[in-house]
Amino acid sequence: MGQLIHDFENSNRLREQAHRIIPGGAHTYAKGDDQYPLLAPGFIANGYGSHVWDVDANEYIEYGMGNRSVGLGHAYAHVLQAVTSELVRGCNFTRPARIEVECASAFLDTVPTAEMVKFCKNGSDATSAAIRLARAATCRDLVAICYDHPFFSTDDWFIGSTPMNAGVPDAIRELTIGFRYNDLESAEELFKRHPGKIAAFILEPSRGEDPQDHYLQKLQALCHANGSLLILDEMITGFRWHRCGAQHVYGIVPDLSCFGKALGNGFAIAALAGKREFMELGGTQQTSAPRVFLLSTTHGAETHAMAAAIATMQVYRHEPVIEHVVRQGLKLKTALKEVATVHGLQNHFKVSGHPACLLYSTLDAAGQPSQIFRSLFLQETIRRGILAPSLVVSYTHSDEDIEKTIDAISETLVVYKRALDHKVEAFLSGRSSEPVFRRFNVKSPARDDAPRLDGVGEAV
């Protein structure tokens, strides 16, 4: 792989300043220092395609891709041209801009299972708006979230269900209950325990495993039979499983669905979409029900972000984006399985998930998920020019990128195996990373039993 990366002088200087003026040192929990080992780039200076450069001029092949929001690649030319052309006309006005209608039309052409759409700046706002609509439509308070899916929103209705629930009133926390993916009985049990009280079930269509035995359709039928709505969170699966979303792949029309991340190739735009009968509750023309205050944000319709979304959707409609990321992901997944086996680590390092959205698991000598081994893996891949909180490929990940990554991970697994045979702390420089959702800021490298989010928390 060549010379190893060691120099983070500028990053370290910025870290000190950042933690003095920014809680957590970053504006997204998943990007925080506590999610990475000590030997890691603290700040990125620029990116192009599948590569990024940190503030110390170290270059990396990147596999986080802006927490999965950059599907085409950093600074993708077609998107940048659209954004630049729109910016010279201004970005925010007193009345709606024409591009708002154009972007909505483009979205509904791309995702034909939806009848109406409303845009905002982030996924949390979209999912929270979906919850509010469901509660208004059903006149119910309880919300059922899938416990197997790690993140839905920064708002109280979800955060109250995590260990990091300080500041969320007990009364709010009690309104969120949970079920398991591909387990229809767990949903049935909730309806038995809370008859006539559940407004909606929210889940991702998939986290990499496919729904079994028409699970999504059966769950929706169960919801409707009990007067509840089905909400699909497509923040990740949308524009990765298919340009029309995973709902197209799995043949289901949800009551409401939420898109974001790759929708704008990294620009801040998210969408709440769904059936007209529910979406119109947040409009001004229906007169049969109380009005729902739905997604009213000053920056929700910034024109350049909508230009980015339109341009991104054009690329997905006219170029083989999905085919490319699936092919590169499969190549990576297959090769890394072989590499792990060669090193005798098939029970300690595993790659899983959809080819367009791969995760890896780092397991200790006992075969248990290990945060400290994850930190070691990150440390050693970073030293070899790979920045991989996950293994998410983009349209610009080349064959050469994939080959270099396989070589770097193979070298990393040599160190991993030595750490398994000896004391892992001896191979890690400094403290271990920590799970996002933890009750207290306790730094303890031995806390391998703590819950964590594989691939680092999505949008937190």
Short mmCIF file of C-alpha atoms in Angstrom, two decimals:
data_model
loop_
_atom_site.label_atom_id
_atom_site.label_comp_id
_atom_site.label_asym_id
_atom_site.label_seq_id
_atom_site.Cartn_x
_atom_site.Cartn_y
_atom_site.Cartn_z
CA MET A 1 0.00 0.00 0.00
CA GLY A 2 2.98 2.31 0.27
CA GLN A 3 3.76 4.81 3.02
CA LEU A 4 1.47 4.74 6.05
CA ILE A 5 -0.37 7.89 7.18
CA HIS A 6 0.72 9.25 10.56
CA ASP A 7 0.45 13.05 10.44
CA PHE A 8 -2.71 14.65 11.89
CA GLU A 9 -1.12 17.84 13.22
CA ASN A 10 -3.65 20.26 11.75
CA SER A 11 -6.56 18.02 12.66
CA ASN A 12 -5.37 17.82 16.25
CA ARG A 13 -5.08 21.59 16.47
CA LEU A 14 -8.62 22.04 15.11
CA ARG A 15 -9.98 19.41 17.51
CA GLU A 16 -8.93 21.43 20.51
CA GLN A 17 -10.62 24.53 19.16
CA ALA A 18 -13.76 22.67 18.06
CA HIS A 19 -14.41 21.12 21.46
CA ARG A 20 -14.15 24.53 23.11
CA ILE A 21 -16.87 26.06 20.94
CA ILE A 22 -19.00 23.15 19.63
CA PRO A 23 -20.66 20.59 21.95
CA GLY A 24 -19.15 17.25 20.91
CA GLY A 25 -16.74 18.98 18.55
CA ALA A 26 -18.98 18.38 15.53
CA HIS A 27 -22.50 19.15 14.36
CA THR A 28 -23.34 15.49 13.67
CA TYR A 29 -22.81 12.86 16.36
CA ALA A 30 -21.74 10.24 13.81
CA LYS A 31 -18.88 12.51 12.72
CA GLY A 32 -17.58 13.09 16.25
CA ASP A 33 -14.15 12.21 17.59
CA ASP A 34 -15.68 9.59 19.89
CA GLN A 35 -16.72 7.57 16.84
CA TYR A 36 -13.13 7.18 15.63
CA PRO A 37 -9.78 6.09 17.04
CA LEU A 38 -7.22 8.63 18.15
CA LEU A 39 -5.20 8.18 14.95
CA ALA A 40 -7.81 9.47 12.55
CA PRO A 41 -8.41 12.55 10.44
CA GLY A 42 -10.39 15.07 12.45
CA PHE A 43 -11.44 17.34 9.61
CA ILE A 44 -11.90 16.94 5.86
CA ALA A 45 -10.70 19.72 3.56
CA ASN A 46 -12.19 18.59 0.24
CA GLY A 47 -13.48 15.65 -1.73
CA TYR A 48 -13.70 14.57 -5.35
CA GLY A 49 -15.42 11.45 -6.56
CA SER A 50 -14.69 8.63 -4.13
CA HIS A 51 -11.66 10.35 -2.57
CA VAL A 52 -11.31 12.89 0.23
CA TRP A 53 -8.36 14.88 1.59
CA ASP A 54 -8.03 15.92 5.22
CA VAL A 55 -6.64 19.21 6.53
CA ASP A 56 -3.17 17.62 6.71
CA ALA A 57 -3.34 16.76 2.97
CA ASN A 58 -3.72 13.02 3.62
CA GLU A 59 -5.73 11.32 0.88
CA TYR A 60 -8.30 8.57 1.46
CA ILE A 61 -10.66 6.40 -0.52
CA GLU A 62 -13.88 7.09 1.34
CA TYR A 63 -16.65 4.62 2.20
CA GLY A 64 -18.83 6.69 4.51
CA MET A 65 -19.88 9.01 1.67
CA GLY A 66 -21.31 11.71 3.91
CA ASN A 67 -23.26 9.26 6.09
CA ARG A 68 -24.59 7.68 2.89
CA SER A 69 -25.84 11.00 1.50
CA VAL A 70 -23.38 11.14 -1.42
CA GLY A 71 -24.46 8.48 -3.89
CA LEU A 72 -22.87 9.79 -7.06
CA GLY A 73 -19.57 11.02 -5.64
CA HIS A 74 -18.17 14.17 -4.11
CA ALA A 75 -18.37 17.33 -6.25
CA TYR A 76 -20.21 15.45 -9.00
CA ALA A 77 -20.07 17.67 -12.08
CA HIS A 78 -23.69 17.47 -13.28
CA VAL A 79 -25.02 18.27 -9.81
CA LEU A 80 -22.55 21.11 -9.25
CA GLN A 81 -23.46 22.69 -12.59
CA ALA A 82 -27.15 22.65 -11.70
CA VAL A 83 -26.48 24.14 -8.26
CA THR A 84 -24.22 26.87 -9.64
CA SER A 85 -26.74 27.86 -12.32
CA GLU A 86 -29.49 28.13 -9.72
CA LEU A 87 -27.47 30.05 -7.12
CA VAL A 88 -26.91 33.06 -9.35
CA ARG A 89 -30.70 33.59 -9.32
CA GLY A 90 -30.92 33.67 -5.52
CA CYS A 91 -31.72 30.85 -3.15
CA ASN A 92 -34.66 31.88 -0.94
CA PHE A 93 -37.68 34.07 -1.60
CA THR A 94 -40.86 35.39 0.04
CA ARG A 95 -43.11 33.30 -2.22
CA PRO A 96 -42.51 29.83 -3.66
CA ALA A 97 -40.05 29.48 -6.51
CA ARG A 98 -40.98 27.71 -9.71
CA ILE A 99 -38.33 25.07 -9.06
CA GLU A 100 -40.38 23.84 -6.08
CA VAL A 101 -43.05 22.58 -8.47
CA GLU A 102 -40.41 21.23 -10.84
CA CYS A 103 -38.64 19.33 -8.07
CA ALA A 104 -41.91 17.88 -6.72
CA SER A 105 -42.89 16.76 -10.23
CA ALA A 106 -39.46 15.18 -10.79
CA PHE A 107 -39.70 13.36 -7.47
CA LEU A 108 -43.19 11.98 -8.14
CA ASP A 109 -42.08 10.85 -11.60
CA THR A 110 -39.14 9.08 -9.95
CA VAL A 111 -41.13 7.59 -7.05
CA PRO A 112 -44.53 6.84 -8.66
CA THR A 113 -45.87 5.06 -5.55
CA ALA A 114 -46.24 8.50 -3.93
CA GLU A 115 -49.10 10.90 -4.79
CA MET A 116 -47.86 14.04 -3.02
CA VAL A 117 -44.53 15.21 -1.64
CA LYS A 118 -43.24 17.95 0.65
CA PHE A 119 -39.55 18.83 1.02
CA CYS A 120 -37.46 19.78 4.03
CA LYS A 121 -33.79 19.91 4.96
CA ASN A 122 -33.17 16.69 6.90
CA GLY A 123 -34.51 13.24 7.46
CA SER A 124 -35.47 13.78 11.08
CA ASP A 125 -37.95 16.48 10.09
CA ALA A 126 -39.44 14.21 7.42
CA THR A 127 -39.96 11.23 9.72
CA SER A 128 -41.31 13.43 12.51
CA ALA A 129 -43.77 15.01 10.08
CA ALA A 130 -44.88 11.52 9.06
CA ILE A 131 -45.50 10.64 12.71
CA ARG A 132 -47.52 13.81 13.22
CA LEU A 133 -49.63 13.09 10.12
CA ALA A 134 -50.26 9.54 11.29
CA ARG A 135 -51.34 10.71 14.73
CA ALA A 136 -53.65 13.30 13.19
CA ALA A 137 -55.14 10.82 10.72
CA THR A 138 -55.82 8.16 13.35
CA CYS A 139 -56.46 10.34 16.43
CA ARG A 140 -54.03 8.08 18.31
CA ASP A 141 -50.85 8.75 20.29
CA LEU A 142 -48.68 5.61 20.34
CA VAL A 143 -45.98 5.02 17.71
CA ALA A 144 -44.31 1.67 17.04
CA ILE A 145 -40.68 1.76 15.89
CA CYS A 146 -38.60 -1.14 14.61
CA TYR A 147 -36.03 -1.96 17.29
CA ASP A 148 -33.76 -3.60 14.71
CA HIS A 149 -33.25 -0.30 12.88
CA PRO A 150 -30.90 2.07 14.66
CA PHE A 151 -32.08 5.57 13.90
CA PHE A 152 -35.23 7.41 12.86
CA SER A 153 -35.05 10.98 14.14
CA THR A 154 -33.37 13.46 16.46
CA ASP A 155 -36.80 14.34 17.86
CA ASP A 156 -38.15 13.24 21.23
CA TRP A 157 -40.49 10.55 19.94
CA PHE A 158 -37.46 8.50 18.85
CA ILE A 159 -34.55 9.72 21.01
CA GLY A 160 -36.63 8.99 24.09
CA SER A 161 -36.41 5.29 23.20
CA THR A 162 -32.58 5.27 23.25
CA PRO A 163 -30.13 5.20 26.18
CA MET A 164 -29.29 8.83 25.33
CA ASN A 165 -32.71 10.11 26.41
CA ALA A 166 -31.76 12.89 28.82
CA GLY A 167 -34.08 15.86 28.35
CA VAL A 168 -36.98 13.80 27.03
CA PRO A 169 -40.01 13.78 29.38
CA ASP A 170 -41.22 10.40 30.60
CA ALA A 171 -44.66 11.17 29.16
CA ILE A 172 -43.13 11.37 25.67
CA ARG A 173 -41.00 8.28 26.12
CA GLU A 174 -44.04 6.23 27.07
CA LEU A 175 -45.67 6.96 23.71
CA THR A 176 -43.07 4.98 21.72
CA ILE A 177 -43.12 1.19 21.66
CA GLY A 178 -41.13 -1.32 19.61
CA PHE A 179 -41.34 -4.38 17.37
CA ARG A 180 -38.90 -6.63 15.49
CA TYR A 181 -38.19 -6.79 11.77
CA ASN A 182 -39.48 -9.82 9.84
CA ASP A 183 -41.41 -10.81 12.98
CA LEU A 184 -45.12 -10.33 12.38
CA GLU A 185 -45.97 -11.83 15.75
CA SER A 186 -44.17 -9.01 17.57
CA ALA A 187 -46.42 -6.51 15.75
CA GLU A 188 -49.52 -8.55 16.50
CA GLU A 189 -48.56 -8.59 20.17
CA LEU A 190 -48.38 -4.78 20.23
CA PHE A 191 -51.89 -4.50 18.85
CA LYS A 192 -53.11 -6.95 21.47
CA ARG A 193 -51.49 -4.98 24.28
CA HIS A 194 -52.55 -1.56 22.93
CA PRO A 195 -55.84 -2.00 21.06
CA GLY A 196 -57.01 1.12 19.27
CA LYS A 197 -54.04 3.20 20.45
CA ILE A 198 -51.24 2.81 17.86
CA ALA A 199 -51.08 5.51 15.18
CA ALA A 200 -48.34 4.04 12.99
CA PHE A 201 -45.57 1.52 12.55
CA ILE A 202 -42.32 2.98 11.18
CA LEU A 203 -39.42 0.94 9.85
CA GLU A 204 -36.85 0.80 7.09
CA PRO A 205 -37.86 -1.47 4.21
CA SER A 206 -34.57 -3.31 4.78
CA ARG A 207 -31.24 -2.97 6.55
CA GLY A 208 -29.66 -5.34 4.05
CA GLU A 209 -31.75 -8.45 4.60
CA ASP A 210 -34.84 -8.87 2.44
CA PRO A 211 -38.32 -9.00 3.99
CA GLN A 212 -39.37 -12.62 4.28
CA ASP A 213 -42.64 -14.17 3.13
CA HIS A 214 -44.18 -10.82 2.03
CA TYR A 215 -43.49 -9.40 5.48
CA LEU A 216 -44.02 -5.75 4.51
CA GLN A 217 -47.35 -6.45 2.82
CA LYS A 218 -48.53 -8.52 5.77
CA LEU A 219 -47.43 -5.84 8.22
CA GLN A 220 -49.31 -3.19 6.26
CA ALA A 221 -52.42 -5.36 6.13
CA LEU A 222 -52.15 -5.87 9.90
CA CYS A 223 -51.78 -2.11 10.40
CA HIS A 224 -54.79 -1.30 8.26
CA ALA A 225 -56.90 -3.98 9.93
CA ASN A 226 -56.15 -2.27 13.23
CA GLY A 227 -56.59 1.31 12.00
CA SER A 228 -52.86 2.19 11.88
CA LEU A 229 -50.61 3.56 9.13
CA LEU A 230 -47.42 2.04 7.72
CA ILE A 231 -44.47 4.44 7.31
CA LEU A 232 -41.34 3.41 5.41
CA ASP A 233 -38.12 5.22 6.22
CA GLU A 234 -36.23 5.21 2.90
CA MET A 235 -33.45 7.58 3.91
CA ILE A 236 -30.88 4.89 3.14
CA THR A 237 -32.67 2.47 0.81
CA GLY A 238 -34.00 5.21 -1.46
CA PHE A 239 -31.58 5.74 -4.37
CA ARG A 240 -29.53 2.70 -3.31
CA TRP A 241 -31.85 -0.29 -3.61
CA HIS A 242 -33.55 1.34 -6.61
CA ARG A 243 -34.09 4.87 -7.88
CA CYS A 244 -37.80 4.40 -7.07
CA GLY A 245 -36.93 3.21 -3.59
CA ALA A 246 -36.95 -0.18 -1.91
CA GLN A 247 -40.75 0.02 -1.93
CA HIS A 248 -40.53 -0.55 -5.69
CA VAL A 249 -38.20 -3.54 -5.23
CA TYR A 250 -40.47 -5.13 -2.64
CA GLY A 251 -43.74 -4.23 -4.36
CA ILE A 252 -45.42 -2.21 -1.64
CA VAL A 253 -47.17 1.16 -1.58
CA PRO A 254 -46.72 2.57 1.94
CA ASP A 255 -49.12 5.07 3.43
CA LEU A 256 -46.21 7.47 3.96
CA SER A 257 -42.51 7.29 3.16
CA CYS A 258 -39.47 9.45 3.84
CA PHE A 259 -36.49 10.04 1.57
CA GLY A 260 -33.28 12.02 1.95
CA LYS A 261 -29.53 11.48 1.99
CA ALA A 262 -28.68 10.52 -1.62
CA LEU A 263 -31.68 12.47 -2.96
CA GLY A 264 -29.50 15.59 -3.30
CA ASN A 265 -26.08 13.89 -3.54
CA GLY A 266 -25.06 15.48 -0.25
CA PHE A 267 -27.01 18.73 -0.53
CA ALA A 268 -29.53 19.32 2.24
CA ILE A 269 -32.89 18.06 1.02
CA ALA A 270 -35.28 15.42 2.32
CA ALA A 271 -38.80 14.46 1.39
CA LEU A 272 -42.02 13.30 3.01
CA ALA A 273 -44.15 11.52 0.43
CA GLY A 274 -47.28 9.47 0.49
CA LYS A 275 -50.93 8.95 -0.25
CA ARG A 276 -52.97 12.03 -0.98
CA GLU A 277 -55.58 11.33 1.70
CA PHE A 278 -52.94 11.70 4.41
CA MET A 279 -50.68 14.32 2.88
CA GLU A 280 -53.59 16.70 2.27
CA LEU A 281 -54.15 16.91 6.02
CA GLY A 282 -51.18 19.27 5.98
CA GLY A 283 -52.59 21.35 3.13
CA THR A 284 -54.90 24.33 2.83
CA GLN A 285 -57.65 22.91 0.59
CA GLN A 286 -59.12 20.09 2.66
CA THR A 287 -62.02 21.16 4.92
CA SER A 288 -63.12 17.89 6.52
CA ALA A 289 -60.51 17.56 9.27
CA PRO A 290 -58.40 19.74 11.58
CA ARG A 291 -55.33 21.20 9.91
CA VAL A 292 -51.93 19.63 10.54
CA PHE A 293 -48.95 21.96 10.87
CA LEU A 294 -46.73 20.15 8.42
CA LEU A 295 -43.11 20.98 7.51
CA SER A 296 -42.91 24.74 7.44
CA THR A 297 -39.22 25.70 7.37
CA THR A 298 -37.51 28.85 6.16
CA HIS A 299 -34.79 26.90 4.38
CA GLY A 300 -36.85 23.88 3.33
CA ALA A 301 -37.24 25.11 -0.24
CA GLU A 302 -33.81 26.55 -0.93
CA THR A 303 -33.61 26.56 -4.69
CA HIS A 304 -30.06 25.32 -5.09
CA ALA A 305 -30.79 22.19 -3.01
CA MET A 306 -33.79 21.46 -5.20
CA ALA A 307 -31.64 21.97 -8.29
CA ALA A 308 -29.22 19.42 -6.82
CA ALA A 309 -32.08 16.96 -6.27
CA ILE A 310 -33.42 17.38 -9.81
CA ALA A 311 -29.96 16.89 -11.28
CA THR A 312 -29.32 13.86 -9.07
CA MET A 313 -32.60 12.24 -10.08
CA GLN A 314 -31.74 12.87 -13.74
CA VAL A 315 -28.48 10.96 -13.36
CA TYR A 316 -30.23 8.06 -11.65
CA ARG A 317 -32.87 7.92 -14.38
CA HIS A 318 -30.45 8.05 -17.31
CA GLU A 319 -27.28 6.34 -16.10
CA PRO A 320 -26.61 2.89 -14.55
CA VAL A 321 -25.93 4.19 -11.05
CA ILE A 322 -27.62 1.37 -9.14
CA GLU A 323 -26.05 -1.28 -11.37
CA HIS A 324 -22.58 0.17 -10.75
CA VAL A 325 -22.82 0.45 -6.97
CA VAL A 326 -24.28 -3.05 -6.72
CA ARG A 327 -21.50 -4.46 -8.89
CA GLN A 328 -18.74 -2.71 -6.93
CA GLY A 329 -20.34 -3.62 -3.62
CA LEU A 330 -20.60 -7.28 -4.58
CA LYS A 331 -16.98 -7.28 -5.71
CA LEU A 332 -15.91 -5.81 -2.37
CA LYS A 333 -18.12 -8.10 -0.30
CA THR A 334 -16.99 -11.27 -2.09
CA ALA A 335 -13.30 -10.39 -1.96
CA LEU A 336 -13.33 -9.40 1.71
CA LYS A 337 -15.05 -12.64 2.66
CA GLU A 338 -12.22 -14.50 0.93
CA VAL A 339 -9.56 -12.30 2.54
CA ALA A 340 -11.02 -12.86 6.01
CA THR A 341 -11.01 -16.61 5.41
CA VAL A 342 -7.39 -16.56 4.21
CA HIS A 343 -6.39 -14.86 7.46
CA GLY A 344 -8.50 -17.26 9.52
CA LEU A 345 -10.75 -14.39 10.62
CA GLN A 346 -14.06 -15.42 9.06
CA ASN A 347 -15.57 -15.61 12.55
CA HIS A 348 -14.14 -12.25 13.63
CA PHE A 349 -14.51 -9.90 10.65
CA LYS A 350 -17.69 -10.08 8.60
CA VAL A 351 -19.19 -7.98 5.82
CA SER A 352 -22.96 -7.91 5.50
CA GLY A 353 -25.82 -5.95 4.02
CA HIS A 354 -27.04 -4.91 0.60
CA PRO A 355 -24.18 -4.54 -1.93
CA ALA A 356 -24.97 -0.83 -2.28
CA CYS A 357 -24.88 -0.30 1.47
CA LEU A 358 -22.41 -2.66 3.13
CA LEU A 359 -21.64 -2.88 6.84
CA TYR A 360 -18.88 -4.75 8.59
CA SER A 361 -18.79 -6.43 11.99
CA THR A 362 -15.71 -6.57 14.20
CA LEU A 363 -15.83 -9.47 16.66
CA ASP A 364 -13.50 -10.31 19.53
CA ALA A 365 -11.91 -13.65 20.42
CA ALA A 366 -15.22 -14.86 21.84
CA GLY A 367 -17.07 -13.88 18.68
CA GLN A 368 -18.83 -10.94 20.34
CA PRO A 369 -19.24 -7.45 18.78
CA SER A 370 -16.30 -5.37 19.92
CA GLN A 371 -15.94 -1.60 19.90
CA ILE A 372 -12.20 -1.77 20.56
CA PHE A 373 -11.61 -4.10 17.61
CA ARG A 374 -13.70 -1.77 15.47
CA SER A 375 -11.40 1.05 16.57
CA LEU A 376 -8.34 -1.01 15.67
CA PHE A 377 -9.79 -1.80 12.24
CA LEU A 378 -10.52 1.89 11.62
CA GLN A 379 -7.06 2.91 12.83
CA GLU A 380 -5.24 0.49 10.56
CA THR A 381 -7.34 1.15 7.45
CA ILE A 382 -6.97 4.91 7.95
CA ARG A 383 -3.19 4.46 8.15
CA ARG A 384 -3.42 2.76 4.76
CA GLY A 385 -5.50 5.49 3.11
CA ILE A 386 -8.99 4.06 3.58
CA LEU A 387 -11.69 5.96 5.50
CA ALA A 388 -14.33 3.34 6.15
CA PRO A 389 -16.83 3.79 8.98
CA SER A 390 -18.91 1.58 6.70
CA LEU A 391 -18.29 0.08 3.26
CA VAL A 392 -20.70 2.19 1.22
CA VAL A 393 -19.72 2.61 -2.42
CA SER A 394 -20.70 5.41 -4.79
CA TYR A 395 -21.06 5.79 -8.55
CA THR A 396 -17.46 7.01 -8.67
CA HIS A 397 -15.80 4.11 -6.83
CA SER A 398 -13.55 2.64 -9.51
CA ASP A 399 -12.13 -0.85 -9.94
CA GLU A 400 -8.78 0.56 -8.81
CA ASP A 401 -10.41 1.93 -5.65
CA ILE A 402 -11.86 -1.47 -4.87
CA GLU A 403 -8.56 -3.28 -5.43
CA LYS A 404 -6.63 -0.84 -3.24
CA THR A 405 -9.26 -1.21 -0.53
CA ILE A 406 -9.07 -4.99 -0.59
CA ASP A 407 -5.27 -4.83 -0.28
CA ALA A 408 -5.46 -2.33 2.59
CA ILE A 409 -8.00 -4.40 4.51
CA SER A 410 -5.94 -7.54 3.95
CA GLU A 411 -2.95 -5.78 5.56
CA THR A 412 -5.20 -4.52 8.35
CA LEU A 413 -6.43 -8.03 9.11
CA VAL A 414 -2.84 -9.14 9.68
CA VAL A 415 -2.72 -6.66 12.58
CA TYR A 416 -6.23 -7.69 13.66
CA LYS A 417 -5.18 -11.33 13.92
CA ARG A 418 -2.12 -10.43 16.00
CA ALA A 419 -4.37 -8.38 18.30
CA LEU A 420 -6.66 -11.39 18.76
CA ASP A 421 -3.70 -13.55 19.71
CA HIS A 422 -2.29 -10.98 22.13
CA LYS A 423 -3.70 -7.96 23.96
CA VAL A 424 -5.64 -5.70 21.61
CA GLU A 425 -4.86 -2.58 23.68
CA ALA A 426 -1.21 -2.98 22.75
CA PHE A 427 -2.07 -2.39 19.08
CA LEU A 428 -4.43 0.56 19.54
CA SER A 429 -3.00 4.04 19.97
CA GLY A 430 -5.00 5.70 22.73
CA ARG A 431 -8.63 5.24 23.66
CA SER A 432 -11.28 3.21 21.87
CA SER A 433 -14.22 4.73 20.02
CA GLU A 434 -17.61 4.74 21.76
CA PRO A 435 -21.20 3.95 20.75
CA VAL A 436 -23.30 6.98 19.83
CA PHE A 437 -26.26 6.09 22.05
CA ARG A 438 -24.68 5.84 25.48
CA ARG A 439 -26.10 7.13 28.73
CA PHE A 440 -22.88 8.70 30.05
CA ASN A 441 -19.57 9.84 28.59
CA VAL A 442 -17.57 7.05 30.18
CA LYS A 443 -14.36 6.31 28.33
CA SER A 444 -13.52 2.69 28.89
CA PRO A 445 -11.78 0.56 26.22
CA ALA A 446 -13.15 -2.55 27.91
CA ARG A 447 -16.81 -1.66 27.28
CA ASP A 448 -17.21 -4.20 24.46
CA ASP A 449 -20.67 -5.14 25.69
CA ALA A 450 -22.06 -1.64 25.07
CA PRO A 451 -24.67 -1.36 22.31
CA ARG A 452 -23.44 0.32 19.15
CA LEU A 453 -24.50 1.22 15.66
CA ASP A 454 -22.72 -0.79 12.98
CA GLY A 455 -21.18 1.53 10.44
CA VAL A 456 -21.58 4.50 12.81
CA GLY A 457 -25.00 6.01 13.46
CA GLU A 458 -26.67 7.25 10.30
CA ALA A 459 -27.82 10.75 10.86
CA VAL A 460 -27.16 11.48 14.48
#
